[in-house]
Structures are given as structure tokens and as C-alpha cells.
Tab-separated table of C-alpha atoms in Angstrom:
chain	number	residue	atom	x	y	z
A	1	UNK	CA	-30.789	-34.237	-78.476
A	2	UNK	CA	-28.476	-35.670	-81.094
A	3	UNK	CA	-25.057	-34.215	-82.318
A	4	UNK	CA	-24.045	-34.496	-85.456
A	5	UNK	CA	-24.512	-36.735	-87.098
A	6	UNK	CA	-22.037	-38.257	-89.909
A	7	UNK	CA	-21.369	-40.755	-92.101
A	8	UNK	CA	-19.579	-42.606	-93.011
A	9	UNK	CA	-17.322	-42.544	-90.033
A	10	UNK	CA	-13.494	-44.328	-91.910
A	11	UNK	CA	-12.739	-44.144	-96.025
A	12	UNK	CA	-11.048	-45.698	-98.176
A	13	UNK	CA	-10.664	-44.992	-101.516
A	14	UNK	CA	-7.400	-45.778	-104.631
A	15	UNK	CA	-6.627	-41.892	-105.486
A	16	UNK	CA	-8.895	-40.724	-108.358
A	17	UNK	CA	-12.132	-42.345	-107.322
A	18	UNK	CA	-15.257	-39.621	-106.263
A	19	UNK	CA	-15.380	-40.037	-102.567
A	20	UNK	CA	-18.177	-37.482	-100.434
A	21	UNK	CA	-19.737	-37.252	-96.556
A	22	UNK	CA	-22.513	-36.473	-94.699
A	23	UNK	CA	-23.362	-34.431	-92.544
A	24	UNK	CA	-26.817	-33.843	-91.275
A	25	UNK	CA	-26.004	-31.271	-88.282
A	26	UNK	CA	-28.895	-30.004	-84.812
A	27	UNK	CA	-31.281	-30.120	-85.199
A	28	UNK	CA	-32.568	-26.344	-85.473
A	29	UNK	CA	-29.043	-24.763	-86.338
A	30	UNK	CA	-29.310	-22.984	-89.068
A	31	UNK	CA	-25.233	-22.725	-89.845
A	32	UNK	CA	-23.049	-25.270	-91.013
A	33	UNK	CA	-19.350	-25.962	-91.947
A	34	UNK	CA	-17.093	-28.248	-93.446
A	35	UNK	CA	-13.608	-28.860	-92.510
A	36	UNK	CA	-10.675	-30.536	-92.610
A	37	UNK	CA	-8.326	-32.080	-90.273
A	38	UNK	CA	-4.281	-32.966	-91.432
A	39	UNK	CA	-3.462	-35.191	-88.779
A	40	UNK	CA	-1.218	-33.371	-85.436
A	41	UNK	CA	-3.327	-29.247	-86.682
A	42	UNK	CA	-6.048	-28.027	-85.922
A	43	UNK	CA	-9.248	-27.909	-88.226
A	44	UNK	CA	-9.305	-25.173	-91.157
A	45	UNK	CA	-12.601	-24.328	-92.500
A	46	UNK	CA	-13.022	-25.259	-96.373
A	47	UNK	CA	-16.895	-23.800	-95.840
A	48	UNK	CA	-19.368	-21.892	-93.494
A	49	UNK	CA	-23.680	-22.700	-95.259
A	50	UNK	CA	-25.602	-20.382	-93.541
A	51	UNK	CA	-29.611	-21.979	-94.361
A	52	UNK	CA	-29.076	-23.542	-97.583
A	53	UNK	CA	-26.789	-20.549	-98.951
A	54	UNK	CA	-23.256	-20.946	-99.030
A	55	UNK	CA	-21.772	-17.809	-97.247
A	56	UNK	CA	-18.220	-18.356	-97.081
A	57	UNK	CA	-16.076	-21.603	-98.876
A	58	UNK	CA	-12.949	-19.507	-99.878
A	59	UNK	CA	-11.228	-21.856	-99.531
A	60	UNK	CA	-12.782	-24.474	-101.057
A	61	UNK	CA	-10.849	-26.368	-103.246
A	62	UNK	CA	-13.441	-26.394	-106.341
A	63	UNK	CA	-11.632	-27.578	-109.307
A	64	UNK	CA	-11.906	-31.560	-107.088
A	65	UNK	CA	-14.208	-30.616	-104.038
A	66	UNK	CA	-18.064	-29.180	-104.038
A	67	UNK	CA	-20.480	-29.404	-101.847
A	68	UNK	CA	-24.317	-28.469	-101.324
A	69	UNK	CA	-26.810	-28.535	-98.650
A	70	UNK	CA	-30.476	-28.043	-100.892
A	71	UNK	CA	-32.510	-27.966	-97.579
A	72	UNK	CA	-31.485	-25.774	-95.640
A	73	UNK	CA	-30.218	-29.271	-92.930
A	74	UNK	CA	-28.750	-31.834	-93.326
A	75	UNK	CA	-25.605	-31.486	-96.321
A	76	UNK	CA	-23.422	-33.618	-98.058
A	77	UNK	CA	-19.757	-32.680	-99.247
A	78	UNK	CA	-17.976	-34.532	-102.541
A	79	UNK	CA	-13.986	-34.348	-103.815
A	80	UNK	CA	-13.604	-35.926	-106.921
A	81	UNK	CA	-11.160	-36.769	-108.042
A	82	UNK	CA	-9.348	-37.436	-105.055
A	83	UNK	CA	-5.558	-37.638	-104.151
A	84	UNK	CA	-2.906	-37.816	-102.594
A	85	UNK	CA	-2.689	-35.323	-100.089
A	86	UNK	CA	-6.712	-35.333	-99.344
A	87	UNK	CA	-6.326	-38.189	-96.350
A	88	UNK	CA	-7.396	-36.616	-93.514
A	89	UNK	CA	-10.285	-36.581	-91.129
A	90	UNK	CA	-13.366	-34.212	-92.675
A	91	UNK	CA	-15.517	-32.122	-89.589
A	92	UNK	CA	-18.776	-31.420	-89.626
A	93	UNK	CA	-19.983	-28.671	-87.299
A	94	UNK	CA	-23.131	-27.269	-86.945
A	95	UNK	CA	-24.191	-23.843	-84.261
A	96	UNK	CA	-27.105	-21.798	-84.585
A	97	UNK	CA	-24.885	-18.737	-83.523
A	98	UNK	CA	-21.326	-18.337	-85.028
A	99	UNK	CA	-19.714	-18.515	-82.526
A	100	UNK	CA	-20.117	-21.935	-79.939
A	101	UNK	CA	-19.995	-24.576	-83.075
A	102	UNK	CA	-20.785	-28.110	-81.606
A	103	UNK	CA	-18.922	-30.962	-84.078
A	104	UNK	CA	-19.346	-34.097	-85.170
A	105	UNK	CA	-17.233	-37.193	-85.361
A	106	UNK	CA	-15.464	-36.935	-88.313
A	107	UNK	CA	-14.901	-39.095	-91.373
A	108	UNK	CA	-11.532	-40.440	-91.887
A	109	UNK	CA	-10.385	-40.782	-95.624
A	110	UNK	CA	-7.897	-42.864	-96.380
A	111	UNK	CA	-6.844	-42.263	-100.074
A	112	UNK	CA	-4.254	-45.126	-101.325
B	1	UNK	CA	-4.182	-14.292	-92.658
B	2	UNK	CA	-5.344	-14.414	-89.263
B	3	UNK	CA	-2.456	-16.876	-86.634
B	4	UNK	CA	-2.844	-18.788	-83.579
B	5	UNK	CA	-0.096	-19.541	-82.023
B	6	UNK	CA	-0.430	-22.789	-78.568
B	7	UNK	CA	1.423	-23.415	-76.241
B	8	UNK	CA	2.938	-26.254	-75.375
B	9	UNK	CA	2.140	-28.515	-78.288
B	10	UNK	CA	3.144	-31.465	-75.229
B	11	UNK	CA	2.400	-31.654	-71.996
B	12	UNK	CA	3.398	-35.102	-69.700
B	13	UNK	CA	2.201	-34.267	-66.139
B	14	UNK	CA	1.520	-36.947	-63.054
B	15	UNK	CA	-2.696	-36.929	-61.789
B	16	UNK	CA	-3.500	-35.410	-59.413
B	17	UNK	CA	-1.436	-31.924	-60.592
B	18	UNK	CA	-2.904	-28.139	-61.872
B	19	UNK	CA	-1.885	-27.586	-66.237
B	20	UNK	CA	-1.982	-24.493	-67.691
B	21	UNK	CA	-1.831	-24.061	-72.026
B	22	UNK	CA	-2.484	-20.617	-73.723
B	23	UNK	CA	-3.323	-18.999	-76.798
B	24	UNK	CA	-2.103	-16.105	-78.962
B	25	UNK	CA	-3.278	-14.482	-81.834
B	26	UNK	CA	-1.750	-11.492	-83.647
B	27	UNK	CA	-4.402	-9.780	-83.331
B	28	UNK	CA	-7.569	-8.951	-81.588
B	29	UNK	CA	-10.384	-11.201	-80.912
B	30	UNK	CA	-14.104	-10.531	-79.799
B	31	UNK	CA	-14.184	-14.542	-78.984
B	32	UNK	CA	-11.935	-17.071	-77.691
B	33	UNK	CA	-13.161	-21.309	-77.477
B	34	UNK	CA	-11.849	-24.384	-76.206
B	35	UNK	CA	-12.048	-27.969	-77.732
B	36	UNK	CA	-11.177	-30.851	-75.964
B	37	UNK	CA	-10.280	-34.278	-79.073
B	38	UNK	CA	-10.183	-37.399	-78.074
B	39	UNK	CA	-8.671	-40.258	-81.327
B	40	UNK	CA	-11.262	-40.760	-83.561
B	41	UNK	CA	-13.823	-38.060	-82.428
B	42	UNK	CA	-14.774	-34.198	-83.418
B	43	UNK	CA	-14.061	-31.156	-80.333
B	44	UNK	CA	-16.267	-30.673	-78.110
B	45	UNK	CA	-16.894	-27.943	-76.719
B	46	UNK	CA	-15.371	-26.915	-73.746
B	47	UNK	CA	-15.572	-23.190	-72.913
B	48	UNK	CA	-16.367	-20.351	-75.189
B	49	UNK	CA	-15.580	-16.556	-73.974
B	50	UNK	CA	-17.362	-13.397	-74.776
B	51	UNK	CA	-15.875	-10.907	-72.664
B	52	UNK	CA	-12.112	-9.115	-72.600
B	53	UNK	CA	-11.380	-10.269	-68.938
B	54	UNK	CA	-13.829	-13.096	-68.773
B	55	UNK	CA	-12.677	-15.870	-66.318
B	56	UNK	CA	-15.483	-19.299	-66.752
B	57	UNK	CA	-15.030	-22.506	-65.488
B	58	UNK	CA	-16.507	-26.413	-66.082
B	59	UNK	CA	-15.761	-27.741	-63.651
B	60	UNK	CA	-12.923	-28.310	-62.687
B	61	UNK	CA	-11.593	-26.233	-66.338
B	62	UNK	CA	-10.891	-22.368	-66.203
B	63	UNK	CA	-9.958	-20.713	-69.357
B	64	UNK	CA	-10.209	-16.625	-69.415
B	65	UNK	CA	-9.993	-13.641	-71.747
B	66	UNK	CA	-6.934	-11.112	-71.950
B	67	UNK	CA	-7.397	-8.296	-71.610
B	68	UNK	CA	-5.342	-7.520	-74.243
B	69	UNK	CA	-7.993	-9.545	-76.342
B	70	UNK	CA	-5.038	-11.501	-78.267
B	71	UNK	CA	-4.577	-14.310	-75.652
B	72	UNK	CA	-5.967	-16.773	-74.435
B	73	UNK	CA	-5.533	-18.952	-71.244
B	74	UNK	CA	-6.952	-22.941	-69.570
B	75	UNK	CA	-6.035	-24.153	-66.247
B	76	UNK	CA	-7.185	-28.091	-65.949
B	77	UNK	CA	-6.984	-28.370	-62.179
B	78	UNK	CA	-6.884	-32.191	-60.107
B	79	UNK	CA	-6.291	-33.300	-63.784
B	80	UNK	CA	-7.534	-37.481	-64.062
B	81	UNK	CA	-6.712	-39.411	-66.197
B	82	UNK	CA	-10.242	-39.327	-69.126
B	83	UNK	CA	-8.382	-35.067	-68.947
B	84	UNK	CA	-5.632	-36.940	-71.399
B	85	UNK	CA	-6.533	-36.138	-74.625
B	86	UNK	CA	-5.074	-32.200	-78.015
B	87	UNK	CA	-6.657	-29.259	-76.351
B	88	UNK	CA	-7.963	-26.378	-79.588
B	89	UNK	CA	-8.065	-23.175	-78.897
B	90	UNK	CA	-10.491	-21.262	-81.349
B	91	UNK	CA	-11.170	-17.906	-81.798
B	92	UNK	CA	-12.902	-14.497	-84.005
B	93	UNK	CA	-11.998	-12.067	-84.789
B	94	UNK	CA	-9.865	-9.223	-87.518
B	95	UNK	CA	-12.667	-8.670	-89.128
B	96	UNK	CA	-13.266	-12.928	-90.558
B	97	UNK	CA	-16.275	-14.061	-89.392
B	98	UNK	CA	-14.105	-16.941	-89.752
B	99	UNK	CA	-13.284	-20.034	-86.386
B	100	UNK	CA	-9.213	-19.981	-86.295
B	101	UNK	CA	-8.461	-22.843	-84.856
B	102	UNK	CA	-4.557	-22.910	-82.734
B	103	UNK	CA	-2.675	-26.613	-82.971
B	104	UNK	CA	-3.523	-27.978	-80.538
B	105	UNK	CA	-1.439	-29.256	-77.271
B	106	UNK	CA	-1.367	-32.713	-76.060
B	107	UNK	CA	-2.260	-34.442	-73.008
B	108	UNK	CA	-1.014	-37.118	-71.261
B	109	UNK	CA	-1.830	-37.681	-67.382
B	110	UNK	CA	0.408	-40.219	-66.516
B	111	UNK	CA	-1.853	-42.303	-63.321
């Protein structure tokens, strides 16, 4: 069974530029999560989807971050415009039950 | 909000030694999960715990859900070099659906 797929694995951009990350969850997993992981920290939830509905986006900085999961399968997380402090690893995870979440390899973003 | 205190922050051990790390929360949790993260990769689920007092093993790994429901520990027996990585605890409870992660324990195993 294929795991969670994320792309790109690495992204380097200049500040004020837009950036987008893509995630394809494990087949059959209805719940999809985007996490932010800063260096030396554990993952922190940005947004959780149940199918195509964002059921928890309370931690998503909505002034510059947006996400979508139009068909309830793959998802895109966007930052526009990016700031220096956005440099981090962005992890996508999916689950078929709310507790056992399976993570992708992440996208490491560097904002210069 | 909910916070997890994971300790120790880092451990340096010799191959063959046993390891123990733990996590405590400020509120009662219904679920405890333990993950391992290798450099450049996402966290990989090791063990999931759902009942107070539950003791679950996965090979050389054993984890327990504390009876107070506010703590959990992970033991690794007879460590090997590939055990190197960062171990995260994660929990859910206190009326929230959100999974909260600790800051991780960085394990180094010297051959």
C-alpha cells in the first residue's frame, strides 16, 4: 500500500513569493491533516479535513495561508506571500480513524 | 492549550543498552501515540495506546498508557544503531479532537 505522497520535497523561495505544497493521502483515508514542524519541535496542526470539509482550521494563519481539498482526496496548501518565518517542514498526514495518523515525508521550505 | 512535556530531550547510549523516555500532559488524554522520525522524513507511527494501563509491544519497543491518563512511557530494549532518531509522543484528549505532540527525544546510539 502506498503511503502519503508529498511534493515537492524541498522548496527554496524568496520572501514575498507564493508557494504551494501538494499531498496525496493513503487511499481510502477520509481525514487529511496539514502540520507545520519547526526545527527541534513536534508537528503542530494547521488544518484538518474530513473528506472535502475543513473541520478544524483554527491554527491556520488565514491572512497568508490557504488550503483546499476539492474532491476529498488530494490537497494543496498555499502560502502567499511567504515570510522568512515560514521556513519549516510542512507535513501532510492522513487517517481512516482520528487517532492513527500516517505522515508523508514532508516539504522542507526555505524562505530567503 | 494542551501541552505535553516529553523527557529527556536527548539521550546518548551504547548499543545494547535499554532506553526509557516519557511524556506527561496537563490534562487527561484518551489516546497516546508514539512516533519515530528519521532525518528528512516524516514521523512513523510505532505504537498506539487507547486504554489507561494498557501495555503494548512492537518488537523491542514497549509503551504504556499511564493509569492517571496523564502520562505515557516508551521503552526500547537492547538498542541498535538503527534506533537513532527523534521519538515523539502525541496525545489526544481534554475535549479536543486535535493530536498534540511533544517536543521529541533525540536518541543517539553509539556502536
